XYZ file of N, CA and C in Angstrom:
321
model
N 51.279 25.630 15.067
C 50.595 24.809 14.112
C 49.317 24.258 14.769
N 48.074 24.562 14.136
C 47.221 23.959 14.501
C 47.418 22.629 14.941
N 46.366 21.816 16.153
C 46.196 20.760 16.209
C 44.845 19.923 15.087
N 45.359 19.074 14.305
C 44.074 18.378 14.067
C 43.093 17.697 14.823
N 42.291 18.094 14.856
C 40.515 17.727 14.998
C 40.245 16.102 15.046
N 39.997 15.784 15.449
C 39.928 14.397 15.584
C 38.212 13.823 15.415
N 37.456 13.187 14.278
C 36.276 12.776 13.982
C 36.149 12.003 15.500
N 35.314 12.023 16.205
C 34.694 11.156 17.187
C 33.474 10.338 16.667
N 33.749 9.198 17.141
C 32.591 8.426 16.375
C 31.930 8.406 17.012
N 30.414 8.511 16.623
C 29.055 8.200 18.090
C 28.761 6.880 18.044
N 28.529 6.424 18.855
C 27.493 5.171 19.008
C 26.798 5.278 18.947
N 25.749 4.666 18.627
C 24.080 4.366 18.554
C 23.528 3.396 19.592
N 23.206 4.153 20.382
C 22.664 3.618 21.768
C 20.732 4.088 22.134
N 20.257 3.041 22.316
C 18.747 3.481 22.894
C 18.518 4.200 23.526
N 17.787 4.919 23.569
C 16.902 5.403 25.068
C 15.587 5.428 24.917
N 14.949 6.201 25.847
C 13.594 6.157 26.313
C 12.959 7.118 25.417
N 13.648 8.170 24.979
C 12.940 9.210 24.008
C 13.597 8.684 22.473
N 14.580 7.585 22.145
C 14.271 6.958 20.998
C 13.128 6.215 20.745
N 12.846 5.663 21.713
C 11.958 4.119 21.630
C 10.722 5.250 21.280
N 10.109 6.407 22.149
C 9.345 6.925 21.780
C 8.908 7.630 21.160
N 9.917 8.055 20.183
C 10.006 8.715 18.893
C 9.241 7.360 18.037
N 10.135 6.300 17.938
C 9.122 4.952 16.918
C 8.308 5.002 17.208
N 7.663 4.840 18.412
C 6.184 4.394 18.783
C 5.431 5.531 18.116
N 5.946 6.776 18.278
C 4.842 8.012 17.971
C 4.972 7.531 16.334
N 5.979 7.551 15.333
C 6.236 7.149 14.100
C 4.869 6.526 13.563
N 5.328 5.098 14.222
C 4.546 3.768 13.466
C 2.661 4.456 13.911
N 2.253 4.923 15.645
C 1.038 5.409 15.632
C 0.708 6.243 14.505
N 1.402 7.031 14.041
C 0.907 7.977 13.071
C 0.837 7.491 11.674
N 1.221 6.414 11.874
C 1.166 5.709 10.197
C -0.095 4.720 10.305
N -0.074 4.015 11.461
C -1.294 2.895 11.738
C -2.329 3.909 11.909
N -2.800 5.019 12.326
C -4.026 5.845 12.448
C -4.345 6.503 10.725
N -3.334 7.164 9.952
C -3.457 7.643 9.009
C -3.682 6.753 7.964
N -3.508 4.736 7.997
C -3.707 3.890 7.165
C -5.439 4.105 7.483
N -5.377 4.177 9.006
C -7.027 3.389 9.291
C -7.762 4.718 8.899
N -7.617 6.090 8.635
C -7.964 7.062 7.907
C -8.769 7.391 6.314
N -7.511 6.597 6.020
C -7.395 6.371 4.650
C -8.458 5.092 4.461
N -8.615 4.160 4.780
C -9.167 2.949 4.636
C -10.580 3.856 4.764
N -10.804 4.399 5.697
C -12.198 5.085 6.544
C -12.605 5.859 5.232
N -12.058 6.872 4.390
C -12.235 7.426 3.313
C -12.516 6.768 2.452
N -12.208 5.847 1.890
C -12.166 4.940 0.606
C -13.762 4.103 0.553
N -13.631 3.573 1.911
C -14.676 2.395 1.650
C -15.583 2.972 2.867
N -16.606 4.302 2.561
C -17.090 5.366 3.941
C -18.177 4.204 4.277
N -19.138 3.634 3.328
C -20.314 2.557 3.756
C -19.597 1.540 4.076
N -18.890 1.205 3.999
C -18.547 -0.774 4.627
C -17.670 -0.187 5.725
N -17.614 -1.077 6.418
C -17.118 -0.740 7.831
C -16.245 -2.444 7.774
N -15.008 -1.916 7.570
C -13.737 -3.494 7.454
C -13.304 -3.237 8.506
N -12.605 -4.749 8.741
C -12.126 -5.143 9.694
C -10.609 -4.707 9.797
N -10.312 -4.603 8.313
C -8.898 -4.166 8.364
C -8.370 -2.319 9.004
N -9.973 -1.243 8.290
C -9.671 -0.647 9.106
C -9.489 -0.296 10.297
N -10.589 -1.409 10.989
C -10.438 -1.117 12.509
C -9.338 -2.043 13.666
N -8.781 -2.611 12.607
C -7.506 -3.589 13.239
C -6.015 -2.024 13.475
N -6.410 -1.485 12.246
C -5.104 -0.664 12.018
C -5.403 0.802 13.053
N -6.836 0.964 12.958
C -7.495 2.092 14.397
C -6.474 1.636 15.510
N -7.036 0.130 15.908
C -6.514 -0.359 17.278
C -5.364 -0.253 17.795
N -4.473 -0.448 16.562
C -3.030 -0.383 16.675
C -2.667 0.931 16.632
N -3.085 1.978 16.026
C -2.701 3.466 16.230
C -2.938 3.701 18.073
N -4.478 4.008 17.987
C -4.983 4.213 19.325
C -4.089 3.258 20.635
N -3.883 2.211 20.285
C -3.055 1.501 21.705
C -1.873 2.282 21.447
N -0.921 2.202 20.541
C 0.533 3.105 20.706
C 0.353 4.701 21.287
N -1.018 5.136 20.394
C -0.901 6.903 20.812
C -1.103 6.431 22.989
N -1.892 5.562 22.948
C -2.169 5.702 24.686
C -0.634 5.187 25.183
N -0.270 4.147 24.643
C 1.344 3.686 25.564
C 1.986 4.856 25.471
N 2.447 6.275 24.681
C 3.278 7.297 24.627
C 2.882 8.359 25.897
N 1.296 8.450 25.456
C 0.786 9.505 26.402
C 0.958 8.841 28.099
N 0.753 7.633 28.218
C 0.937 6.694 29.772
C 2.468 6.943 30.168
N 3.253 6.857 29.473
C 4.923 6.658 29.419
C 5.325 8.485 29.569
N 4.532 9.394 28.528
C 4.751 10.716 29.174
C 4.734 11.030 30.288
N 3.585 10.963 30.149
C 2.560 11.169 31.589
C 3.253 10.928 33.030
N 3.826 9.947 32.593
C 5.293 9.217 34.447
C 5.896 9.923 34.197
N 6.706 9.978 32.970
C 7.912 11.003 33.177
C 7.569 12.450 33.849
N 6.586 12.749 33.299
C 6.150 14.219 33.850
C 5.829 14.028 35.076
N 5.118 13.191 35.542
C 4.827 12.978 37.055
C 6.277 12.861 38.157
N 7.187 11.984 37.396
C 8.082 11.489 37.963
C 9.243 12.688 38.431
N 9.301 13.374 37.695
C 9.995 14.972 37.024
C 10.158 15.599 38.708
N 10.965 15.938 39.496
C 11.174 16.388 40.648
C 11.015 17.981 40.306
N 10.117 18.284 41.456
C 9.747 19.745 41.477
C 10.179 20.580 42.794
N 11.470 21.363 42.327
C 11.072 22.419 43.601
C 12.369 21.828 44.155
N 12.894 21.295 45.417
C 13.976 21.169 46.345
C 13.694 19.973 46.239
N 12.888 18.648 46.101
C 12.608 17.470 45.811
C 11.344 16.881 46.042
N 11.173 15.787 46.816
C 10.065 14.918 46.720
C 9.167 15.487 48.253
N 8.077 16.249 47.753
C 7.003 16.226 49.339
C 5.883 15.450 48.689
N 4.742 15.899 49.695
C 3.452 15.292 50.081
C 2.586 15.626 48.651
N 3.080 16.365 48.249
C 1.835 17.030 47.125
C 2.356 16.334 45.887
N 3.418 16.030 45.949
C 4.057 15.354 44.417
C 3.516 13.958 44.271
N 3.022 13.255 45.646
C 2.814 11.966 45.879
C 1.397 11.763 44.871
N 0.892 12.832 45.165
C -0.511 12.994 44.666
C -0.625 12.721 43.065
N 0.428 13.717 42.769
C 0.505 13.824 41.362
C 0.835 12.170 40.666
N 1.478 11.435 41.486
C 2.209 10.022 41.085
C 0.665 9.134 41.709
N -0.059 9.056 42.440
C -1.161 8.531 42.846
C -2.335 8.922 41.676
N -2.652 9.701 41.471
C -3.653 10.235 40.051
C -2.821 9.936 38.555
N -1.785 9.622 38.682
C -1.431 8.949 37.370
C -1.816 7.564 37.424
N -1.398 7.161 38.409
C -1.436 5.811 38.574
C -3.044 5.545 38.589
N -4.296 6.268 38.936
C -5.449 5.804 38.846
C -6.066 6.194 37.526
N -5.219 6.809 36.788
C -5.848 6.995 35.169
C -5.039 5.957 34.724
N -4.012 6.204 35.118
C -3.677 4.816 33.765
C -4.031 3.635 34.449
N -4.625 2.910 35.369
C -5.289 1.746 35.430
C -6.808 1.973 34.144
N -7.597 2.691 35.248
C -8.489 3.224 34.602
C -8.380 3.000 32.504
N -7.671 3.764 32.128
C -7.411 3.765 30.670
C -7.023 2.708 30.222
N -6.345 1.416 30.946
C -5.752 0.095 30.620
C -7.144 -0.857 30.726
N -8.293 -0.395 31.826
C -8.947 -1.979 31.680
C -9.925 -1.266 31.241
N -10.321 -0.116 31.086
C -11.334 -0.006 29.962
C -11.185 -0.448 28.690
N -9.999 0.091 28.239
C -9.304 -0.416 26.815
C -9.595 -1.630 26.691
N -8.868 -2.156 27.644
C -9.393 -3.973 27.386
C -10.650 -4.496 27.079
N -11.215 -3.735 28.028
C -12.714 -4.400 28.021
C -13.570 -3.945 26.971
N -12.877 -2.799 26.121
C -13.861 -2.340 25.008
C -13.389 -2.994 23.748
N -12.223 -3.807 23.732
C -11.482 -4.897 22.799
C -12.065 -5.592 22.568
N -12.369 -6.480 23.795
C -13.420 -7.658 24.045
C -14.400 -7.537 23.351
């Protein structure tokens, strides 16, 4: 006689590629509002569209910064040498780089 099958229930637990599934979500909705706004009203230049720009553009950069480690971080080969360091050193000087420009072009 067969055994019955037993439903396993999942939990719903976070991770790092949930959180960044939303973020990509909501960017693609805050860029495609500030799109839409950009179409509608092409001579006036609002504030509302470029509030909703800001908020696309900062999420699309937090996904690509947050990729970007993981991929860096990503062990290549038998593990960690001299050349991987590099790869984690040139992330780290773009994404400064991309963080205080951002800022400073806010301002």
């Amino acid at each position: 006689m067969p055994e019955k099958q037993k439903k396993q229930k999942t939990s719903r637990s976070w991770s790092s590629t949930k959180i960044l599934d939303c973020l990509a979500y909501f960017a693609i909705i805050f860029i495609a509002i500030a799109l839409i706004l950009r179409l509608i009203f092409k001579d006036h230049n609002l504030e509302l569209e470029r509030a909703f720009q800001a908020i696309g553009e900062s999420l699309a950069y937090i996904i690509a910064i947050w990729l970007g480690f993981y991929w860096t971080m990503r062990k290549r080969g038998s593990g960690w040498n001299k050349h991987n360091v590099w790869w984690l050193i040139c992330w780290i000087v773009a994404t400064v780089v991309i963080v205080v420009i951002y800022i400073f072009a806010m301002l």
